[in-house]
CSV table of C-alpha atoms and ligand atoms in Angstrom, one decimal:
chain,number,residue,atom,x,y,z
J,22,MET,CA,-58.0,0.7,89.9
J,23,ASN,CA,-55.6,3.9,89.4
J,24,ASN,CA,-52.9,3.7,90.1
J,25,LEU,CA,-50.3,1.0,90.2
J,26,LEU,CA,-47.1,1.4,92.2
J,27,VAL,CA,-43.8,-1.0,90.3
J,28,ILE,CA,-41.8,-1.9,92.9
J,29,GLY,CA,-37.9,-4.6,93.2
J,30,THR,CA,-38.4,-7.4,95.8
J,31,GLN,CA,-34.3,-7.9,95.6
J,32,TRP,CA,-31.8,-5.1,95.6
J,33,GLY,CA,-32.2,-4.4,91.6
J,34,ASP,CA,-32.2,-5.3,88.8
J,35,GLU,CA,-35.4,-7.3,88.9
J,36,GLY,CA,-36.9,-6.4,85.8
J,37,LYS,CA,-38.8,-3.5,86.2
J,38,GLY,CA,-38.2,-2.1,83.3
J,39,LYS,CA,-38.8,-3.7,81.8
J,40,ILE,CA,-41.7,-4.7,83.5
J,41,VAL,CA,-42.8,-0.4,83.7
J,42,ASP,CA,-42.4,-0.4,79.7
J,43,PHE,CA,-45.3,-3.1,78.8
J,44,LEU,CA,-47.6,-1.8,80.8
J,45,ALA,CA,-46.7,1.9,80.7
J,46,SER,CA,-49.9,1.0,77.4
J,47,ALA,CA,-52.6,1.5,80.5
J,48,PHE,CA,-51.3,4.8,82.0
J,49,ASP,CA,-51.2,8.6,81.4
J,50,LEU,CA,-48.2,9.4,83.4
J,51,ILE,CA,-45.3,7.5,84.4
J,52,ALA,CA,-43.6,8.7,88.0
J,53,ARG,CA,-40.1,8.2,89.3
J,54,TYR,CA,-40.5,8.7,93.0
J,55,GLN,CA,-36.2,8.5,94.1
J,56,GLY,CA,-33.5,7.1,93.4
J,57,GLY,CA,-31.1,9.7,90.2
J,58,HIS,CA,-29.1,8.0,87.5
J,59,ASN,CA,-27.5,4.6,90.1
J,60,ALA,CA,-30.4,3.2,88.6
J,61,GLY,CA,-30.2,0.8,85.0
J,62,HIS,CA,-34.0,0.4,84.6
J,63,THR,CA,-33.1,-2.5,80.5
J,64,VAL,CA,-35.7,-2.2,78.3
J,65,TYR,CA,-36.5,-3.5,74.5
J,66,LEU,CA,-37.3,-1.2,71.9
J,67,GLU,CA,-38.2,-3.3,68.6
J,68,GLY,CA,-35.6,-5.2,69.4
J,69,LYS,CA,-32.6,-2.3,70.3
J,70,LYS,CA,-31.5,-2.5,74.2
J,71,VAL,CA,-32.1,0.5,75.3
J,72,VAL,CA,-31.6,1.9,79.3
J,73,LEU,CA,-33.1,4.3,81.3
J,74,HIS,CA,-31.6,6.5,84.0
J,75,LEU,CA,-32.9,9.0,85.9
J,76,ILE,CA,-36.1,9.2,82.9
J,77,PRO,CA,-39.0,6.9,83.8
J,78,ALA,CA,-38.9,3.5,81.3
J,79,GLY,CA,-42.5,4.7,80.0
J,80,ILE,CA,-41.3,7.7,77.8
J,81,LEU,CA,-40.1,5.3,74.8
J,82,HIS,CA,-44.3,5.6,74.8
J,83,PRO,CA,-44.5,8.5,72.4
J,84,ASP,CA,-48.4,9.2,74.1
J,85,LYS,CA,-47.0,8.9,77.6
J,86,ILE,CA,-45.7,12.2,80.8
J,87,GLY,CA,-43.0,11.3,82.2
J,88,VAL,CA,-41.9,12.4,86.0
J,89,ILE,CA,-38.9,12.8,88.0
J,90,GLY,CA,-40.5,13.6,91.7
J,91,ASN,CA,-38.8,16.0,94.2
J,92,GLY,CA,-38.5,12.5,95.8
J,93,LEU,CA,-35.2,12.3,93.6
J,94,VAL,CA,-31.3,13.8,93.4
J,95,ILE,CA,-30.4,14.3,89.6
J,96,ASP,CA,-27.3,15.1,87.3
J,97,PRO,CA,-28.7,17.7,85.2
J,98,ALA,CA,-25.0,16.8,82.9
J,99,ALA,CA,-26.0,12.5,82.6
J,100,PHE,CA,-30.6,13.9,82.3
J,101,PHE,CA,-29.4,15.5,79.5
J,102,LYS,CA,-27.0,12.7,78.2
J,103,GLU,CA,-30.6,10.9,78.5
J,104,LEU,CA,-32.2,12.8,76.8
J,105,ASP,CA,-29.2,13.2,73.7
J,106,ASP,CA,-29.4,9.8,73.4
J,107,LEU,CA,-33.1,9.1,73.2
J,108,LYS,CA,-32.8,11.9,70.8
J,109,SER,CA,-30.2,9.6,68.6
J,110,ILE,CA,-32.7,6.3,68.4
J,111,GLY,CA,-35.5,8.4,67.6
J,112,VAL,CA,-37.2,9.0,70.8
J,113,GLU,CA,-38.3,13.1,71.0
J,114,VAL,CA,-38.9,14.1,74.6
J,115,GLU,CA,-40.4,17.6,74.9
J,116,ALA,CA,-40.5,19.1,77.6
J,117,LYS,CA,-44.8,18.9,77.2
J,118,ARG,CA,-43.8,15.3,77.8
J,119,LEU,CA,-41.3,15.0,81.0
J,120,VAL,CA,-42.0,16.3,84.9
J,121,VAL,CA,-38.9,17.7,86.3
J,122,SER,CA,-40.1,18.6,90.2
J,123,ARG,CA,-38.8,22.1,91.5
J,124,SER,CA,-37.5,20.1,93.9
J,125,ALA,CA,-35.9,17.5,93.2
J,126,GLN,CA,-32.0,17.9,94.4
J,127,VAL,CA,-29.2,18.3,92.2
J,128,ILE,CA,-26.4,16.6,92.2
J,129,MET,CA,-23.0,18.8,91.6
J,130,PRO,CA,-19.3,18.4,92.0
J,131,TYR,CA,-17.9,17.8,94.6
J,132,HIS,CA,-20.5,15.0,95.4
J,133,PRO,CA,-19.1,11.7,93.3
J,134,LEU,CA,-15.5,13.4,94.9
J,135,LEU,CA,-16.7,13.5,98.6
J,136,GLU,CA,-17.7,9.9,97.7
J,137,LYS,CA,-15.0,8.6,96.1
J,138,ILE,CA,-12.9,9.6,99.3
J,139,SER,CA,-16.6,8.5,101.7
J,140,GLU,CA,-15.3,4.7,100.2
J,141,THR,CA,-11.9,4.9,100.3
J,142,GLN,CA,-12.3,5.4,103.6
J,143,ARG,CA,-14.2,1.9,104.3
J,144,GLY,CA,-11.6,0.4,103.4
J,145,LYS,CA,-13.1,-3.7,103.0
J,146,LYS,CA,-16.1,-2.1,104.3
J,147,MET,CA,-16.7,0.1,101.2
J,148,ILE,CA,-20.5,-0.3,99.9
J,149,GLY,CA,-19.9,-0.3,96.4
J,150,THR,CA,-21.9,2.5,95.0
J,151,THR,CA,-22.5,3.3,91.0
J,152,CYS,CA,-19.6,5.8,92.4
J,153,ARG,CA,-22.5,8.3,90.8
J,154,GLY,CA,-22.6,11.2,93.8
J,155,ILE,CA,-25.9,9.6,94.9
J,156,GLY,CA,-25.2,8.9,98.3
J,157,PRO,CA,-23.9,12.7,99.4
J,158,CYS,CA,-26.3,14.8,97.3
J,159,TYR,CA,-29.2,13.4,100.1
J,160,GLU,CA,-27.0,13.2,102.6
J,161,ASP,CA,-26.9,17.1,102.1
J,162,LYS,CA,-30.9,17.3,101.4
J,163,ALA,CA,-30.7,15.4,105.5
J,164,ALA,CA,-28.5,18.2,106.1
J,165,ARG,CA,-29.9,20.9,105.1
J,166,TRP,CA,-27.0,21.7,102.4
J,167,GLY,CA,-28.8,21.3,99.2
J,168,ILE,CA,-29.2,22.1,96.9
J,169,ARG,CA,-32.5,21.7,94.8
J,170,VAL,CA,-33.6,21.9,91.6
J,171,ALA,CA,-35.6,25.7,92.1
J,172,ASP,CA,-31.8,26.5,93.0
J,173,LEU,CA,-30.2,26.4,89.3
J,174,LEU,CA,-33.5,29.1,87.3
J,175,GLU,CA,-32.2,31.7,90.0
J,176,PRO,CA,-29.2,32.8,89.8
J,177,SER,CA,-28.4,35.1,92.9
J,178,VAL,CA,-30.2,32.0,94.9
J,179,LEU,CA,-27.4,29.0,93.2
J,180,ARG,CA,-24.0,31.8,93.7
J,181,GLU,CA,-24.8,32.4,96.4
J,182,LYS,CA,-25.5,27.9,98.1
J,183,ILE,CA,-22.2,27.2,96.1
J,184,GLU,CA,-19.8,29.5,97.4
J,185,GLU,CA,-21.2,28.9,101.2
J,186,ASN,CA,-20.7,24.4,99.7
J,187,LEU,CA,-17.8,24.8,98.8
J,188,ALA,CA,-17.2,27.1,102.2
J,189,PHE,CA,-17.4,23.2,103.5
J,190,LYS,CA,-17.0,21.0,101.3
J,191,ASN,CA,-13.5,22.3,99.8
J,192,LYS,CA,-12.4,21.9,103.8
J,193,ILE,CA,-12.8,18.3,103.4
J,194,LEU,CA,-11.8,17.4,100.2
J,195,GLN,CA,-8.2,19.1,100.7
J,196,ALA,CA,-7.7,17.6,103.6
J,197,PHE,CA,-8.7,14.3,102.0
J,198,GLY,CA,-5.5,15.9,99.3
J,199,GLN,CA,-7.6,16.8,96.9
J,200,PRO,CA,-7.4,20.3,95.5
J,201,ALA,CA,-10.6,22.8,96.2
J,202,LEU,CA,-13.5,23.5,94.1
J,203,GLU,CA,-13.7,27.3,92.1
J,204,THR,CA,-17.1,28.7,92.4
J,205,GLY,CA,-17.1,29.7,89.6
J,206,PRO,CA,-17.0,27.0,86.3
J,207,ILE,CA,-20.1,25.5,88.5
J,208,TYR,CA,-21.8,28.5,88.8
J,209,GLU,CA,-21.2,28.6,85.1
J,210,GLN,CA,-22.0,25.0,84.3
J,211,TYR,CA,-24.9,24.8,86.4
J,212,LYS,CA,-26.7,28.3,85.3
J,213,ARG,CA,-26.3,27.3,81.9
J,214,PHE,CA,-28.3,23.4,82.8
J,215,GLY,CA,-30.7,25.4,85.1
J,216,GLU,CA,-32.2,28.2,81.9
J,217,ARG,CA,-31.9,24.2,79.5
J,218,LEU,CA,-33.6,22.4,83.0
J,219,ALA,CA,-36.1,25.5,83.1
J,220,PRO,CA,-39.1,25.2,81.4
J,221,PHE,CA,-39.5,20.5,82.0
J,222,VAL,CA,-40.0,21.9,85.8
J,223,LYS,CA,-43.5,22.1,88.1
J,224,ASP,CA,-43.8,21.4,91.2
J,225,VAL,CA,-44.9,18.4,90.5
J,226,SER,CA,-47.4,17.4,93.5
J,227,ALA,CA,-49.6,20.4,92.4
J,228,PHE,CA,-49.3,18.5,88.7
J,229,LEU,CA,-49.9,15.2,89.9
J,230,TYR,CA,-53.2,16.3,92.2
J,231,GLU,CA,-54.1,18.3,88.8
J,232,GLN,CA,-54.2,14.8,86.6
J,233,ILE,CA,-55.1,12.7,89.1
J,234,LYS,CA,-58.8,15.2,89.5
J,235,ALA,CA,-58.2,15.2,85.6
J,236,GLY,CA,-59.1,11.7,86.0
J,237,LYS,CA,-55.4,10.2,84.5
J,238,SER,CA,-53.6,7.2,86.0
J,239,ILE,CA,-50.0,6.8,87.5
J,240,LEU,CA,-47.8,4.1,86.6
J,241,PHE,CA,-45.4,4.3,89.9
J,242,GLU,CA,-41.6,3.2,88.9
J,243,GLY,CA,-39.6,1.9,91.7
J,244,ALA,CA,-35.2,1.9,91.2
J,245,GLN,CA,-33.5,-0.1,93.6
J,246,GLY,CA,-35.4,-2.9,95.6
J,247,VAL,CA,-36.3,-2.9,98.4
J,248,LEU,CA,-33.2,-5.1,99.9
J,249,LEU,CA,-31.5,-1.5,99.0
J,250,ASP,CA,-33.7,0.5,101.2
J,251,LEU,CA,-31.7,2.6,103.3
J,252,ASP,CA,-34.6,2.3,106.3
J,253,HIS,CA,-35.7,-2.0,105.0
J,254,GLY,CA,-32.7,-2.9,103.0
J,255,THR,CA,-29.2,-4.6,104.0
J,256,PHE,CA,-27.7,-1.4,106.0
J,257,PRO,CA,-25.7,0.0,106.0
J,258,TYR,CA,-25.8,-1.8,102.4
J,259,VAL,CA,-27.8,0.2,101.2
J,260,THR,CA,-28.9,2.8,98.6
J,261,SER,CA,-29.4,6.2,100.6
J,262,SER,CA,-33.2,6.3,99.4
J,263,SER,CA,-36.7,4.6,100.4
J,264,SER,CA,-37.1,2.4,97.4
J,265,THR,CA,-40.2,0.8,99.3
J,266,ALA,CA,-43.2,1.7,98.7
J,267,GLY,CA,-44.1,4.8,101.3
J,268,GLY,CA,-41.4,6.7,99.0
J,269,VAL,CA,-44.1,7.1,96.8
J,270,ALA,CA,-45.8,9.5,98.9
J,271,THR,CA,-43.1,11.4,100.2
J,272,GLY,CA,-41.8,11.3,97.0
J,273,LEU,CA,-44.3,12.9,95.2
J,274,GLY,CA,-45.9,14.4,97.7
J,275,LEU,CA,-49.1,12.4,97.2
J,276,SER,CA,-50.7,11.8,99.7
J,277,PRO,CA,-49.7,7.3,100.4
J,278,LYS,CA,-53.8,6.8,99.8
J,279,GLN,CA,-53.2,7.6,95.4
J,280,ILE,CA,-51.5,4.6,95.7
J,281,THR,CA,-53.8,1.8,94.2
J,282,ALA,CA,-52.8,-1.5,94.3
J,283,VAL,CA,-49.0,-2.6,94.7
J,284,LEU,CA,-47.0,-5.2,91.3
J,285,GLY,CA,-42.9,-6.8,93.0
J,286,VAL,CA,-41.0,-7.6,90.1
J,287,THR,CA,-38.8,-10.8,91.9
J,288,LYS,CA,-36.8,-12.8,90.3
J,289,ALA,CA,-36.5,-16.4,89.1
J,290,TYR,CA,-33.3,-16.3,91.3
J,291,CYS,CA,-30.4,-13.6,92.9
J,292,THR,CA,-28.1,-11.5,92.2
J,293,ARG,CA,-26.3,-8.1,93.4
J,294,VAL,CA,-24.2,-5.3,92.3
J,295,GLY,CA,-21.7,-4.2,95.0
J,296,SER,CA,-21.0,-5.3,98.8
J,297,GLY,CA,-23.2,-6.0,101.8
J,298,PRO,CA,-25.2,-9.8,103.2
J,299,PHE,CA,-26.4,-12.0,100.4
J,300,PRO,CA,-27.7,-15.4,102.2
J,301,THR,CA,-27.9,-17.7,99.3
J,302,GLU,CA,-25.2,-16.4,97.0
J,303,LEU,CA,-23.8,-18.7,94.7
J,304,LYS,CA,-19.7,-18.4,94.2
J,305,ASP,CA,-19.2,-21.2,92.2
J,306,GLU,CA,-19.2,-22.6,89.3
J,307,THR,CA,-23.4,-22.8,89.0
J,308,GLY,CA,-23.5,-19.2,89.9
J,309,ALA,CA,-22.0,-18.3,87.1
J,310,GLN,CA,-23.4,-20.1,85.0
J,311,LEU,CA,-26.1,-17.8,85.7
J,312,ALA,CA,-24.9,-14.9,85.7
J,313,ARG,CA,-23.0,-16.0,82.0
J,314,ILE,CA,-27.2,-17.3,80.4
J,315,GLY,CA,-29.3,-14.0,82.4
J,316,ASP,CA,-26.4,-12.3,81.7
J,317,GLU,CA,-25.8,-10.4,84.8
J,318,PHE,CA,-23.4,-7.1,85.1
J,319,GLY,CA,-25.3,-4.0,86.7
J,320,ALA,CA,-27.1,-1.7,83.5
J,321,THR,CA,-25.5,1.2,84.7
J,322,THR,CA,-21.7,0.2,85.5
J,323,GLY,CA,-21.9,-2.9,83.5
J,324,ARG,CA,-19.4,-4.1,87.0
J,325,PRO,CA,-20.8,-8.4,87.3
J,326,ARG,CA,-23.8,-9.0,89.5
J,327,ARG,CA,-23.0,-11.2,91.5
J,328,CYS,CA,-25.3,-14.4,91.3
J,329,GLY,CA,-27.7,-16.8,94.2
J,330,TRP,CA,-30.8,-19.0,94.5
J,331,PHE,CA,-34.1,-17.2,94.9
J,332,ASP,CA,-35.1,-15.9,98.8
J,333,ALA,CA,-37.7,-16.9,99.7
J,334,VAL,CA,-37.7,-15.6,102.8
J,335,ALA,CA,-36.3,-12.2,101.4
J,336,ALA,CA,-39.0,-12.2,99.0
J,337,ARG,CA,-41.4,-12.6,101.4
J,338,TYR,CA,-40.1,-10.1,103.4
J,339,ALA,CA,-40.6,-7.6,100.5
J,340,CYS,CA,-44.0,-8.8,99.5
J,341,ARG,CA,-44.6,-8.2,103.5
J,342,LEU,CA,-43.4,-4.5,104.3
J,343,ASN,CA,-45.2,-2.9,100.3
J,344,GLY,CA,-48.4,-4.6,100.8
J,345,VAL,CA,-47.0,-5.9,97.5
J,346,ASP,CA,-51.4,-7.3,95.9
J,347,LEU,CA,-49.6,-9.2,93.0
J,348,LEU,CA,-46.5,-10.1,91.0
J,349,ALA,CA,-44.2,-10.4,88.3
J,350,LEU,CA,-41.8,-12.8,87.6
J,351,THR,CA,-38.8,-12.7,86.2
J,352,LYS,CA,-35.9,-14.5,83.5
J,353,PRO,CA,-37.4,-17.7,84.8
J,354,ASP,CA,-36.5,-18.6,81.6
J,355,VAL,CA,-33.0,-18.3,82.6
J,356,LEU,CA,-33.4,-21.6,85.4
J,357,GLU,CA,-33.9,-23.8,82.8
J,358,GLY,CA,-29.6,-23.7,81.4
J,359,LEU,CA,-28.9,-25.2,84.8
J,360,PRO,CA,-28.3,-29.3,85.9
J,361,GLU,CA,-31.3,-29.1,88.6
J,362,ILE,CA,-33.1,-25.3,90.3
J,363,LYS,CA,-33.4,-24.5,94.1
J,364,ALA,CA,-35.0,-22.0,96.1
J,365,CYS,CA,-34.0,-20.9,99.8
J,366,TYR,CA,-37.3,-20.8,101.9
J,367,ALA,CA,-36.1,-20.3,105.1
J,368,TYR,CA,-32.6,-20.1,107.3
J,369,GLU,CA,-30.8,-22.2,110.3
J,370,TYR,CA,-29.1,-19.7,112.4
J,371,LYS,CA,-28.3,-20.7,115.6
J,372,GLY,CA,-29.6,-23.4,115.8
J,373,SER,CA,-33.2,-22.3,115.1
J,374,LYS,CA,-35.1,-22.5,111.7
J,375,LEU,CA,-36.2,-18.6,110.8
J,376,LYS,CA,-38.4,-18.0,108.4
J,377,ASP,CA,-38.3,-13.4,108.3
J,378,PHE,CA,-35.9,-12.1,107.2
J,379,LEU,CA,-34.3,-9.6,109.2
J,380,SER,CA,-31.7,-6.9,107.5
J,381,ASP,CA,-28.5,-7.1,109.5
J,382,PRO,CA,-25.2,-8.1,108.5
J,383,TYR,CA,-23.8,-9.5,111.5
J,384,VAL,CA,-27.1,-12.1,111.3
J,385,LEU,CA,-27.1,-12.7,107.3
J,386,ASP,CA,-23.4,-13.3,106.8
J,387,ASN,CA,-23.7,-15.9,108.8
J,388,VAL,CA,-27.5,-17.6,108.4
J,389,ARG,CA,-27.4,-20.6,106.0
J,390,PRO,CA,-29.7,-21.1,103.3
J,391,VAL,CA,-32.1,-24.7,103.6
J,392,TYR,CA,-33.1,-25.4,100.1
J,393,ARG,CA,-35.8,-27.2,98.0
J,394,THR,CA,-34.8,-28.6,94.8
J,395,PHE,CA,-36.8,-28.0,92.5
J,396,LYS,CA,-36.3,-30.4,88.5
J,397,VAL,CA,-36.1,-27.7,85.5
J,398,TRP,CA,-39.6,-28.5,83.8
J,399,GLU,CA,-39.5,-29.9,80.7
J,400,GLY,CA,-40.7,-28.2,77.5
J,401,SER,CA,-39.5,-24.3,78.1
J,402,ILE,CA,-40.7,-21.4,78.3
J,403,HIS,CA,-38.5,-18.6,77.2
J,404,HIS,CA,-40.2,-16.6,74.3
J,405,LEU,CA,-43.5,-17.9,75.9
J,406,ARG,CA,-46.9,-16.3,75.4
J,407,SER,CA,-49.9,-17.8,76.7
J,408,GLU,CA,-51.0,-19.4,80.6
J,409,GLU,CA,-51.8,-22.2,78.7
J,410,LYS,CA,-48.5,-23.5,77.4
J,411,LEU,CA,-47.4,-23.1,80.6
J,412,PRO,CA,-45.5,-26.8,81.4
J,413,ALA,CA,-46.6,-28.8,83.8
J,414,GLY,CA,-43.1,-29.0,86.1
J,415,PHE,CA,-42.9,-25.1,86.2
J,416,ILE,CA,-47.0,-24.8,87.4
J,417,ASP,CA,-45.6,-26.5,90.0
J,418,TYR,CA,-42.3,-24.7,91.2
J,419,LEU,CA,-45.0,-21.9,90.8
J,420,LYS,CA,-47.5,-22.8,92.8
J,421,TRP,CA,-44.3,-23.7,95.7
J,422,LEU,CA,-43.3,-19.8,95.4
J,423,GLU,CA,-46.2,-18.4,95.9
J,424,ASP,CA,-47.5,-20.4,99.1
J,425,GLU,CA,-43.9,-19.1,100.5
J,426,LEU,CA,-44.2,-16.0,99.6
J,427,GLU,CA,-48.1,-15.3,100.4
J,428,THR,CA,-48.9,-13.4,97.7
J,429,PRO,CA,-50.5,-14.4,93.6
J,430,VAL,CA,-48.2,-14.0,90.6
J,431,GLY,CA,-49.3,-12.1,87.8
J,432,ILE,CA,-47.2,-12.1,85.1
J,433,ILE,CA,-44.5,-14.1,83.9
J,434,SER,CA,-41.4,-12.6,81.4
J,435,THR,CA,-40.2,-15.6,79.8
J,436,GLY,CA,-37.5,-12.9,77.5
J,437,VAL,CA,-36.1,-9.7,77.0
J,438,ASP,CA,-38.5,-8.5,74.0
J,439,ARG,CA,-41.8,-6.7,75.6
J,440,GLU,CA,-43.5,-9.0,74.5
J,441,ASP,CA,-42.5,-11.8,76.0
J,442,ILE,CA,-44.5,-12.6,79.0
J,443,VAL,CA,-47.6,-14.2,80.0
J,444,PHE,CA,-50.6,-12.8,82.5
J,445,VAL,CA,-51.9,-14.9,83.8
J,446,GLU,CA,-55.7,-13.0,83.1
J,447,ASP,CA,-58.0,-13.6,85.6
J,448,ARG,CA,-54.7,-11.1,88.2
J,449,ILE,CA,-54.1,-9.7,86.0
J,450,SER,CA,-58.0,-8.1,85.3
J,451,ARG,CA,-59.6,-8.7,88.6
J,452,LEU,CA,-56.2,-5.9,89.8
J,453,LEU,CA,-56.4,-3.3,86.9
J,454,GLY,CA,-59.5,-3.6,86.0
J,455,ASP,CA,-61.1,-1.4,83.0
J,456,ARG,CA,-57.0,-1.4,82.1
J,457,ALA,CA,-56.1,-4.6,81.6
J,458,GLU,CA,-58.5,-5.3,78.6
J,459,GLU,CA,-56.0,-2.7,76.3
J,460,LEU,CA,-53.0,-4.7,77.3
J,461,LEU,CA,-54.9,-7.4,77.4
J,462,VAL,CA,-56.2,-7.2,73.8
J,463,GLY,CA,-52.8,-5.6,72.3
J,464,HIS,CA,-51.3,-8.7,73.9
M,521,LIG,P1,-33.9,-3.7,86.3
M,521,LIG,O1,-33.0,-2.3,87.0
M,521,LIG,O2,-35.1,-3.4,87.4
M,521,LIG,O3,-35.6,-2.3,85.5
M,521,LIG,O4,-33.2,-4.3,85.5
M,521,LIG,P2,-32.0,-4.4,84.1
M,521,LIG,O5,-32.3,-4.1,83.3
M,521,LIG,O6,-30.9,-3.4,85.3
M,521,LIG,O7,-32.0,-5.9,84.3
M,521,LIG,C1,-32.7,-7.0,84.0
M,521,LIG,C2,-32.6,-7.6,82.7
M,521,LIG,O8,-32.5,-8.3,82.3
M,521,LIG,C3,-32.5,-6.6,81.6
M,521,LIG,O9,-30.8,-7.2,81.0
M,521,LIG,C4,-33.4,-7.7,81.0
M,521,LIG,O10,-33.4,-7.1,79.6
M,521,LIG,C5,-33.2,-8.9,81.3
M,521,LIG,N1,-34.4,-9.4,81.0
M,521,LIG,C6,-35.6,-8.5,81.7
M,521,LIG,N2,-36.7,-9.6,82.2
M,521,LIG,C7,-36.1,-11.2,80.9
M,521,LIG,C8,-36.5,-12.7,81.4
M,521,LIG,O11,-38.1,-12.7,81.1
M,521,LIG,N3,-35.8,-12.6,80.5
M,521,LIG,C9,-34.9,-13.2,80.7
M,521,LIG,N4,-33.8,-13.9,81.0
M,521,LIG,N5,-34.4,-11.7,81.0
M,521,LIG,C10,-34.7,-10.4,81.2
M,522,LIG,P1,-32.3,-0.3,89.2
M,522,LIG,O1,-32.9,0.9,89.6
M,522,LIG,C1,-29.2,-2.7,91.4
M,522,LIG,C2,-26.1,-0.9,94.4
M,522,LIG,C3,-24.9,-0.2,94.5
M,522,LIG,C4,-24.6,-0.2,96.2
M,522,LIG,C5,-25.7,0.0,96.6
M,522,LIG,C6,-25.2,1.6,96.7
M,522,LIG,O2,-31.6,-0.3,88.2
M,522,LIG,O3,-32.6,-1.8,90.2
M,522,LIG,P2,-25.8,4.2,95.4
M,522,LIG,O4,-24.6,4.0,93.9
M,522,LIG,O5,-27.3,4.1,95.1
M,522,LIG,O6,-25.0,4.6,96.2
M,522,LIG,O7,-25.0,2.8,95.7
M,522,LIG,O8,-26.5,0.3,95.5
M,522,LIG,N1,-27.3,0.1,93.9
M,522,LIG,C7,-27.6,-0.8,92.8
M,522,LIG,N2,-28.0,-2.5,92.3
M,522,LIG,N3,-29.8,-2.1,90.9
M,522,LIG,C8,-30.2,-0.6,91.2
M,522,LIG,O9,-31.0,0.3,90.9
M,522,LIG,C9,-28.8,0.0,92.2
M,522,LIG,N4,-28.6,1.0,92.1
M,522,LIG,C10,-28.2,1.8,92.9
M,522,LIG,O10,-24.7,-1.4,93.1
M,522,LIG,O11,-24.9,-2.3,96.4
M,523,LIG,MG1,-31.0,-2.4,86.7
């Protein structure tokens, strides 16, 4: 086993940051392949909360290299703020430890403005985006208007591209009552960004190829989740990138054969930020309780997350789409605060039972989840670190979940700290091979 993909199996915020941070010690490089600073990956470093948005969560390990692939959209101001924030907590990220793709797209000042117009235009059907300019930047990539990182390093190209873009975008901004933007100040600002970014910039595809040839291993860090994927998520209530396994090859310039295994991160209940269908959503006191106990507030926007029961129909779909080899179950400790636990294993739709997920909102808005009810297990798993101590009732729940998803669980997260983790040792060893030793011994 050389390169592992860590992917969210729900609507994001499954706890990918924590799992990546934990696994990072067994890998040489940690690479993001899609998304931007819409992501918020929380890690606790010596008890202190750190939220990463654009920079891979593995960067908190001082001997690891972070990689930002061509599949990302980068807001340079957000990038530098994140570097500065890391520095302020004693995490120095020099250019030799962080590589940014020449071909990644750049978020420009007009992107968030256009996003606001687009969201307003949708009215009640607004997507509820993070308003970071992510969607419009990906739109420009697909429409071939985009400005790439390498362009920031070529002043004449940069100026020309800004001029061309503004000649078009200003017409839209003005049509919606917004003032036109001027080339000069944007050019000056982004030229300076380019100068500061230059030491980090590389041909990521070629760089990773050399690293792999030299025997180095990569942990691919997915952002968002399968159900927010542009193609396979609950379109149009999705993000604008390929968060599924398919995004790794295009987003880093690697052969798909380089993904040696896939680990799916799944929360023991569901959450969603923004609009869109959510069959198991709880709009009652139980939902509020989950939000309270699970501290479910967006790591990026601070918005309250919608909460609901675990949805095995959706998670089964995520496992199938991505070939998930092993699951990491996060936040089961949160369920201990409830009087009983429910999990959905099928939908009722137009009089028949569905076990396969359909991504269309007009279907999902009209399904009725079919639930199995569990008693809360006796004994707490909060902060547990060893497999032998897992309560029998929890193991029953786990077995049910594995059967429903047709995928084994190899990691159980039992709290926010790096060390709050239980391994199913033989499964982790089988998945990670030699790499598992370091993790298991150090744990
Ligand atoms: P990500 O976007 O997938 O990285 O997830 P977020 O960081 O946005 O949200 C996950 C939240 O759950 C963070 O606040 C984590 O600190 C927290 N978390 C992760 N694993 C556990 C766990 O096992 N138990 C509890 N109680 N909290 C957890
Ligand atoms: P992580 O990596 C949860 C959601 C937004 C919105 C939709 C589109 O922390 O799991 P966008 O700004 O991407 O165009 O918004 O996607 N969204 C996320 N929800 N976790 C995330 O990232 C998200 N990134 C985007 O709330 O519904
Ligand atoms: Mg998050």
